[in-house]
Coordinates of N, CA and C in Angstrom, one line a residue:
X15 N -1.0 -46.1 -31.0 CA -0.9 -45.8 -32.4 C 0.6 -45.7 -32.7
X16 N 1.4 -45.1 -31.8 CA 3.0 -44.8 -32.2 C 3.2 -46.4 -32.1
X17 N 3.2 -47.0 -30.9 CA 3.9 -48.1 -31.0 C 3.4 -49.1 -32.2
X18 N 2.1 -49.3 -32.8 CA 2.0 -49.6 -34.2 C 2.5 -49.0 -35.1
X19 N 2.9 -48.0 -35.5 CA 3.9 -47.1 -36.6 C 5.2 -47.8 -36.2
X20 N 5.9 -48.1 -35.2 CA 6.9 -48.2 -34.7 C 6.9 -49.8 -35.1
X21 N 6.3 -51.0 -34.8 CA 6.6 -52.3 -35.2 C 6.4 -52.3 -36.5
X22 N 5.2 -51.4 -37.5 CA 5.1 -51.5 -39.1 C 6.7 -51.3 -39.4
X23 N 7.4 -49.9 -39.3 CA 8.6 -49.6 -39.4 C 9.6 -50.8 -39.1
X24 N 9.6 -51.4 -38.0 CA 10.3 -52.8 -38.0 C 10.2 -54.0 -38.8
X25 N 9.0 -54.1 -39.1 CA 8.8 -55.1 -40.1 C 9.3 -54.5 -41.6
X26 N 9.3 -53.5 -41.8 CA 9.7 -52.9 -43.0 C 11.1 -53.4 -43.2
X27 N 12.0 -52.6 -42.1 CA 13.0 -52.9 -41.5 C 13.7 -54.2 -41.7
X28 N 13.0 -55.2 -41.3 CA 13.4 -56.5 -41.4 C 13.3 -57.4 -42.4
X29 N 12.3 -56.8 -43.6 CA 12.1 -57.2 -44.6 C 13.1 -56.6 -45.4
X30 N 13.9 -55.3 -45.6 CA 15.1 -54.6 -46.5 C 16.0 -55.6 -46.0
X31 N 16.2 -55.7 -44.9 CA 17.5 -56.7 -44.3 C 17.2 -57.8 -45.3
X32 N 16.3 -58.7 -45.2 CA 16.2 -59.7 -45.3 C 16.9 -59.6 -47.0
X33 N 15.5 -58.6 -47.7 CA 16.0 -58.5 -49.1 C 17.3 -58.3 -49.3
X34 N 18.0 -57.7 -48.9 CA 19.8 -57.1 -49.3 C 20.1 -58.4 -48.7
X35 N 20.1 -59.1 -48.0 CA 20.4 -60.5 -47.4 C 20.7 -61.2 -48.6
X36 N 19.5 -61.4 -49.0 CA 18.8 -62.4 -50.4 C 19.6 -62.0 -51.5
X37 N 19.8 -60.5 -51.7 CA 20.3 -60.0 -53.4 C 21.5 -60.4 -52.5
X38 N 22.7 -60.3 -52.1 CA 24.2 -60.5 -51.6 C 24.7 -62.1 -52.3
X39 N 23.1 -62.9 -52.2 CA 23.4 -64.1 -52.9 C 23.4 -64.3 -53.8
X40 N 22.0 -63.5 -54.5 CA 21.9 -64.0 -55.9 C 22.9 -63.4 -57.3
X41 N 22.3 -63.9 -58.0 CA 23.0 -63.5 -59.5 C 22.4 -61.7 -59.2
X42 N 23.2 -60.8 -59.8 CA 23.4 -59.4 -59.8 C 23.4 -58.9 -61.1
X43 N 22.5 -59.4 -62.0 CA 22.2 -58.9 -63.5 C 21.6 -57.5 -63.2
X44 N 21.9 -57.1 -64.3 CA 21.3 -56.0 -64.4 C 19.8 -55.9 -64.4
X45 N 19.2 -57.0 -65.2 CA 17.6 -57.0 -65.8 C 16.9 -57.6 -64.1
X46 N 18.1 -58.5 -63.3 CA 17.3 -58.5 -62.1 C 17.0 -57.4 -61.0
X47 N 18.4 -56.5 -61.1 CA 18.4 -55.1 -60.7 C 17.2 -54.0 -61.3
X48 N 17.0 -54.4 -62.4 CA 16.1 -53.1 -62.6 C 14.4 -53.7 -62.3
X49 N 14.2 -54.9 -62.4 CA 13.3 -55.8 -61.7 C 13.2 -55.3 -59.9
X50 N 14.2 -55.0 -59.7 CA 14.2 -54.9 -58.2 C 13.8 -53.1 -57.6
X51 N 14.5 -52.2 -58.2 CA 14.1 -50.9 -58.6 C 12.7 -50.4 -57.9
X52 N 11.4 -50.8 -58.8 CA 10.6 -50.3 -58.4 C 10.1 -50.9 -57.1
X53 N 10.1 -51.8 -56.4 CA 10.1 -52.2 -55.4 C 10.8 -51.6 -54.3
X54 N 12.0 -51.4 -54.8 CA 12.7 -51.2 -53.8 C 11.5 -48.7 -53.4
X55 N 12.0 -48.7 -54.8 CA 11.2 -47.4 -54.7 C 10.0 -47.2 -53.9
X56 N 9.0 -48.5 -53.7 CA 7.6 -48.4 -53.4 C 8.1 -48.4 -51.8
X57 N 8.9 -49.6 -51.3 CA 9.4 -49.4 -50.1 C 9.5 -48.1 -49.6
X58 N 10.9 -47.9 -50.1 CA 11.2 -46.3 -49.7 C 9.6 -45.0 -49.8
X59 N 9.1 -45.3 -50.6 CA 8.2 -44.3 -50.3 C 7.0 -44.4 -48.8
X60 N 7.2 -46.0 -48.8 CA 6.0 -46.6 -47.6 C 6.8 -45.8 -46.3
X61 N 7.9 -45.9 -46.3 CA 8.7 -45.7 -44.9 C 8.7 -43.8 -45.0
X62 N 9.1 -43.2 -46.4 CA 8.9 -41.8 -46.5 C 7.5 -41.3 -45.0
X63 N 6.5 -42.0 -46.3 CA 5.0 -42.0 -45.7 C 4.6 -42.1 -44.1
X64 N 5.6 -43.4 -43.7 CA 5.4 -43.6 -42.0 C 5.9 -42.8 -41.5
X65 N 7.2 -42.1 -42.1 CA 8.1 -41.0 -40.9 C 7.2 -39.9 -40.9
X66 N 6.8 -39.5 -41.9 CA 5.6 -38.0 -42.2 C 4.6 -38.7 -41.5
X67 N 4.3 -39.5 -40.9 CA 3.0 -40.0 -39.8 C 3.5 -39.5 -38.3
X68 N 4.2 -40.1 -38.1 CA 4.7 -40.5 -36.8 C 5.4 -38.8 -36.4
X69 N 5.9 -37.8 -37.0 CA 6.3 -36.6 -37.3 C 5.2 -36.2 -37.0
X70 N 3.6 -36.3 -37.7 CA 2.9 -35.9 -36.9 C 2.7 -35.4 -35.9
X71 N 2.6 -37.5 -35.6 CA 1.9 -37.6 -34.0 C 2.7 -37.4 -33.5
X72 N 3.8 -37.3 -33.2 CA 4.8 -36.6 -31.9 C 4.6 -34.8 -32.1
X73 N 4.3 -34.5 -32.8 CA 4.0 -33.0 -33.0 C 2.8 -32.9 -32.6
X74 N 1.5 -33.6 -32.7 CA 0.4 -33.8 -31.7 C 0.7 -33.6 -29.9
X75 N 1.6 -35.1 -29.9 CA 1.7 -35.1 -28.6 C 2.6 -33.9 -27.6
X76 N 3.5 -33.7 -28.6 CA 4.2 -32.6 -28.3 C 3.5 -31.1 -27.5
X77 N 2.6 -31.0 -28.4 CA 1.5 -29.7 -28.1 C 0.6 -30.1 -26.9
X78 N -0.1 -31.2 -27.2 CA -0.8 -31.6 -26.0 C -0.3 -31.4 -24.5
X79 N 0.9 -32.1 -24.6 CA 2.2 -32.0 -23.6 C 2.5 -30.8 -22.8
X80 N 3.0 -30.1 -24.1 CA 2.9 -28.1 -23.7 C 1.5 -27.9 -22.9
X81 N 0.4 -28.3 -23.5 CA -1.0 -27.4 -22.7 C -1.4 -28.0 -21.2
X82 N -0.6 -29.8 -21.0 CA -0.5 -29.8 -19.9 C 0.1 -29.4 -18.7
X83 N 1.4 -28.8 -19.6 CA 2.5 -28.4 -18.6 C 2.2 -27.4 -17.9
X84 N 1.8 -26.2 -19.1 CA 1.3 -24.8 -18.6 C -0.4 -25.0 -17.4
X85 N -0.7 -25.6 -17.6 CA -2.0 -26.2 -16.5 C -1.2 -26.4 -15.5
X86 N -0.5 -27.6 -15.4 CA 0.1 -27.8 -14.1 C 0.7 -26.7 -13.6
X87 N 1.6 -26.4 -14.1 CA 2.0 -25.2 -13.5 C 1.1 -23.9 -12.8
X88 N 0.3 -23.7 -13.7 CA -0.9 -23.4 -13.5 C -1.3 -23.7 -11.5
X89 N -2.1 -24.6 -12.1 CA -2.4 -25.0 -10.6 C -1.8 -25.3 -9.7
X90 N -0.3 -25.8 -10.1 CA 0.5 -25.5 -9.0 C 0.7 -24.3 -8.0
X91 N 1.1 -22.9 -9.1 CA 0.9 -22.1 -8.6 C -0.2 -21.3 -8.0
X92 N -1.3 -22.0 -8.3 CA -2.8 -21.7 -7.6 C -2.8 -22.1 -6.4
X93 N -2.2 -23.5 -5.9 CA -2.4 -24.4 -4.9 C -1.2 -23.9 -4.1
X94 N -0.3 -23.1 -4.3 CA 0.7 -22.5 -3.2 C 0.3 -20.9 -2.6
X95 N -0.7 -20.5 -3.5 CA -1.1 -19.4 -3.2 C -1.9 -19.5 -2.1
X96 N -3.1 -20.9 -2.2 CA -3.8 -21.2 -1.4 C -3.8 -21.0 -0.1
X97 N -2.2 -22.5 0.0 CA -1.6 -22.7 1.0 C -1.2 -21.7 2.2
X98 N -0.4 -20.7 1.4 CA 0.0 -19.5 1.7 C -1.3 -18.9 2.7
X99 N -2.2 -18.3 1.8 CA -3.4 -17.6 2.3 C -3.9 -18.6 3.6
X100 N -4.0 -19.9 3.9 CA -4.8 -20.6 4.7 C -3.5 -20.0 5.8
X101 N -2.9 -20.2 5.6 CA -2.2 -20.3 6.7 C -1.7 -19.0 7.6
X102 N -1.8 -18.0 6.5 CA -1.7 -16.7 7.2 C -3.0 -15.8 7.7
X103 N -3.8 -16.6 7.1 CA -4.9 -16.2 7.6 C -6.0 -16.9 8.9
X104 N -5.1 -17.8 9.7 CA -5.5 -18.8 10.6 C -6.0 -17.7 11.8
X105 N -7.2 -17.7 12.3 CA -7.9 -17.0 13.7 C -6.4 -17.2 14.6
X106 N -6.6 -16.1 15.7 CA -5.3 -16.3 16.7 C -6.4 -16.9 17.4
X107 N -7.4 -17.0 17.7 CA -8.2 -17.8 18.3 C -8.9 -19.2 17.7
X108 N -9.1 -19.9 18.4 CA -9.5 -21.3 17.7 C -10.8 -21.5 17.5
X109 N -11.2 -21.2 18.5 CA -13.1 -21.2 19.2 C -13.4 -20.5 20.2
X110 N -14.9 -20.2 20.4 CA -15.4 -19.5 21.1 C -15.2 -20.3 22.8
X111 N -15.2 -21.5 22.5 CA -14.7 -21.8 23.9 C -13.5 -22.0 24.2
X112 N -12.5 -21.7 23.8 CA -11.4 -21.6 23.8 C -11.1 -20.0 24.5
X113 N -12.1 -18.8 23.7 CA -11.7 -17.6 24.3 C -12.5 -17.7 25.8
X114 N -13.6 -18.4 25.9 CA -14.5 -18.3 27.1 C -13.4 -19.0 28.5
X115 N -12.4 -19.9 27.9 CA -11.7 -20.2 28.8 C -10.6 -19.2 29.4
X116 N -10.3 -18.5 28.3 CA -8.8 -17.9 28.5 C -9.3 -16.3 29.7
X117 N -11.0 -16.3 29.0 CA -11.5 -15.3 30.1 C -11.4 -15.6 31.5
X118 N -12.0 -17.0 32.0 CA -12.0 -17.2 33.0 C -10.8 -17.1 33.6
X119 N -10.1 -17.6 33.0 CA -8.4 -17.6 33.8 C -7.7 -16.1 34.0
X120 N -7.8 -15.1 33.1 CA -7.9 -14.2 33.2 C -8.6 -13.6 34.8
X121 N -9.5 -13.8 34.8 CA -10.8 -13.3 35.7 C -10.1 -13.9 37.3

């Protein structure tokens, strides 16, 4: 979706170019200037319109972004807690036949 907002904007883009390109050549009457006016006005409001889009969507993604961060984080710090716990909580013994050995040797 952004990167379609983003090529409309280019083509917009490349169309003003082109136009101010075109007027640099022609005759610069006034009656062609005021001819050009509302156009040029409908433009500017098309591009107004795309930036209040795209301001949106980055304010969408923005937030989305945040609710993933705090998750990760999240479970990151779930998963070190984990870790933690497995590891301090390891048997000093491994198995039953492991102690059945250490008796005999004992014995």
């Amino acid at each position: 979706e952004l990167e379609n907002q983003l090529s409309t904007k280019s083509k917009t883009l490349d169309e003003l170019k082109q136009s101010l390109a075109f007027n640099g050549n022609a005759d610069q009457t006034p009656e062609a200037l005021s001819l050009r006016i509302p156009e040029l006005c409908e433009m500017m409001d098309s591009i107004v319109s795309q930036v209040a889009q795209l301001k949106t969507s980055v304010q969408s993604i923005m937030e989305q972004w945040k609710v993933y961060d705090e998750a990760y984080a999240d479970v990151s710090l779930k998963t070190t807690r984990y870790l933690y716990c497995v590891n301090q909580c390891k048997p000093s013994v491994l198995s039953l036949e492991y102690l059945k050995k250490q008796i005999r040797t004992l014995q």
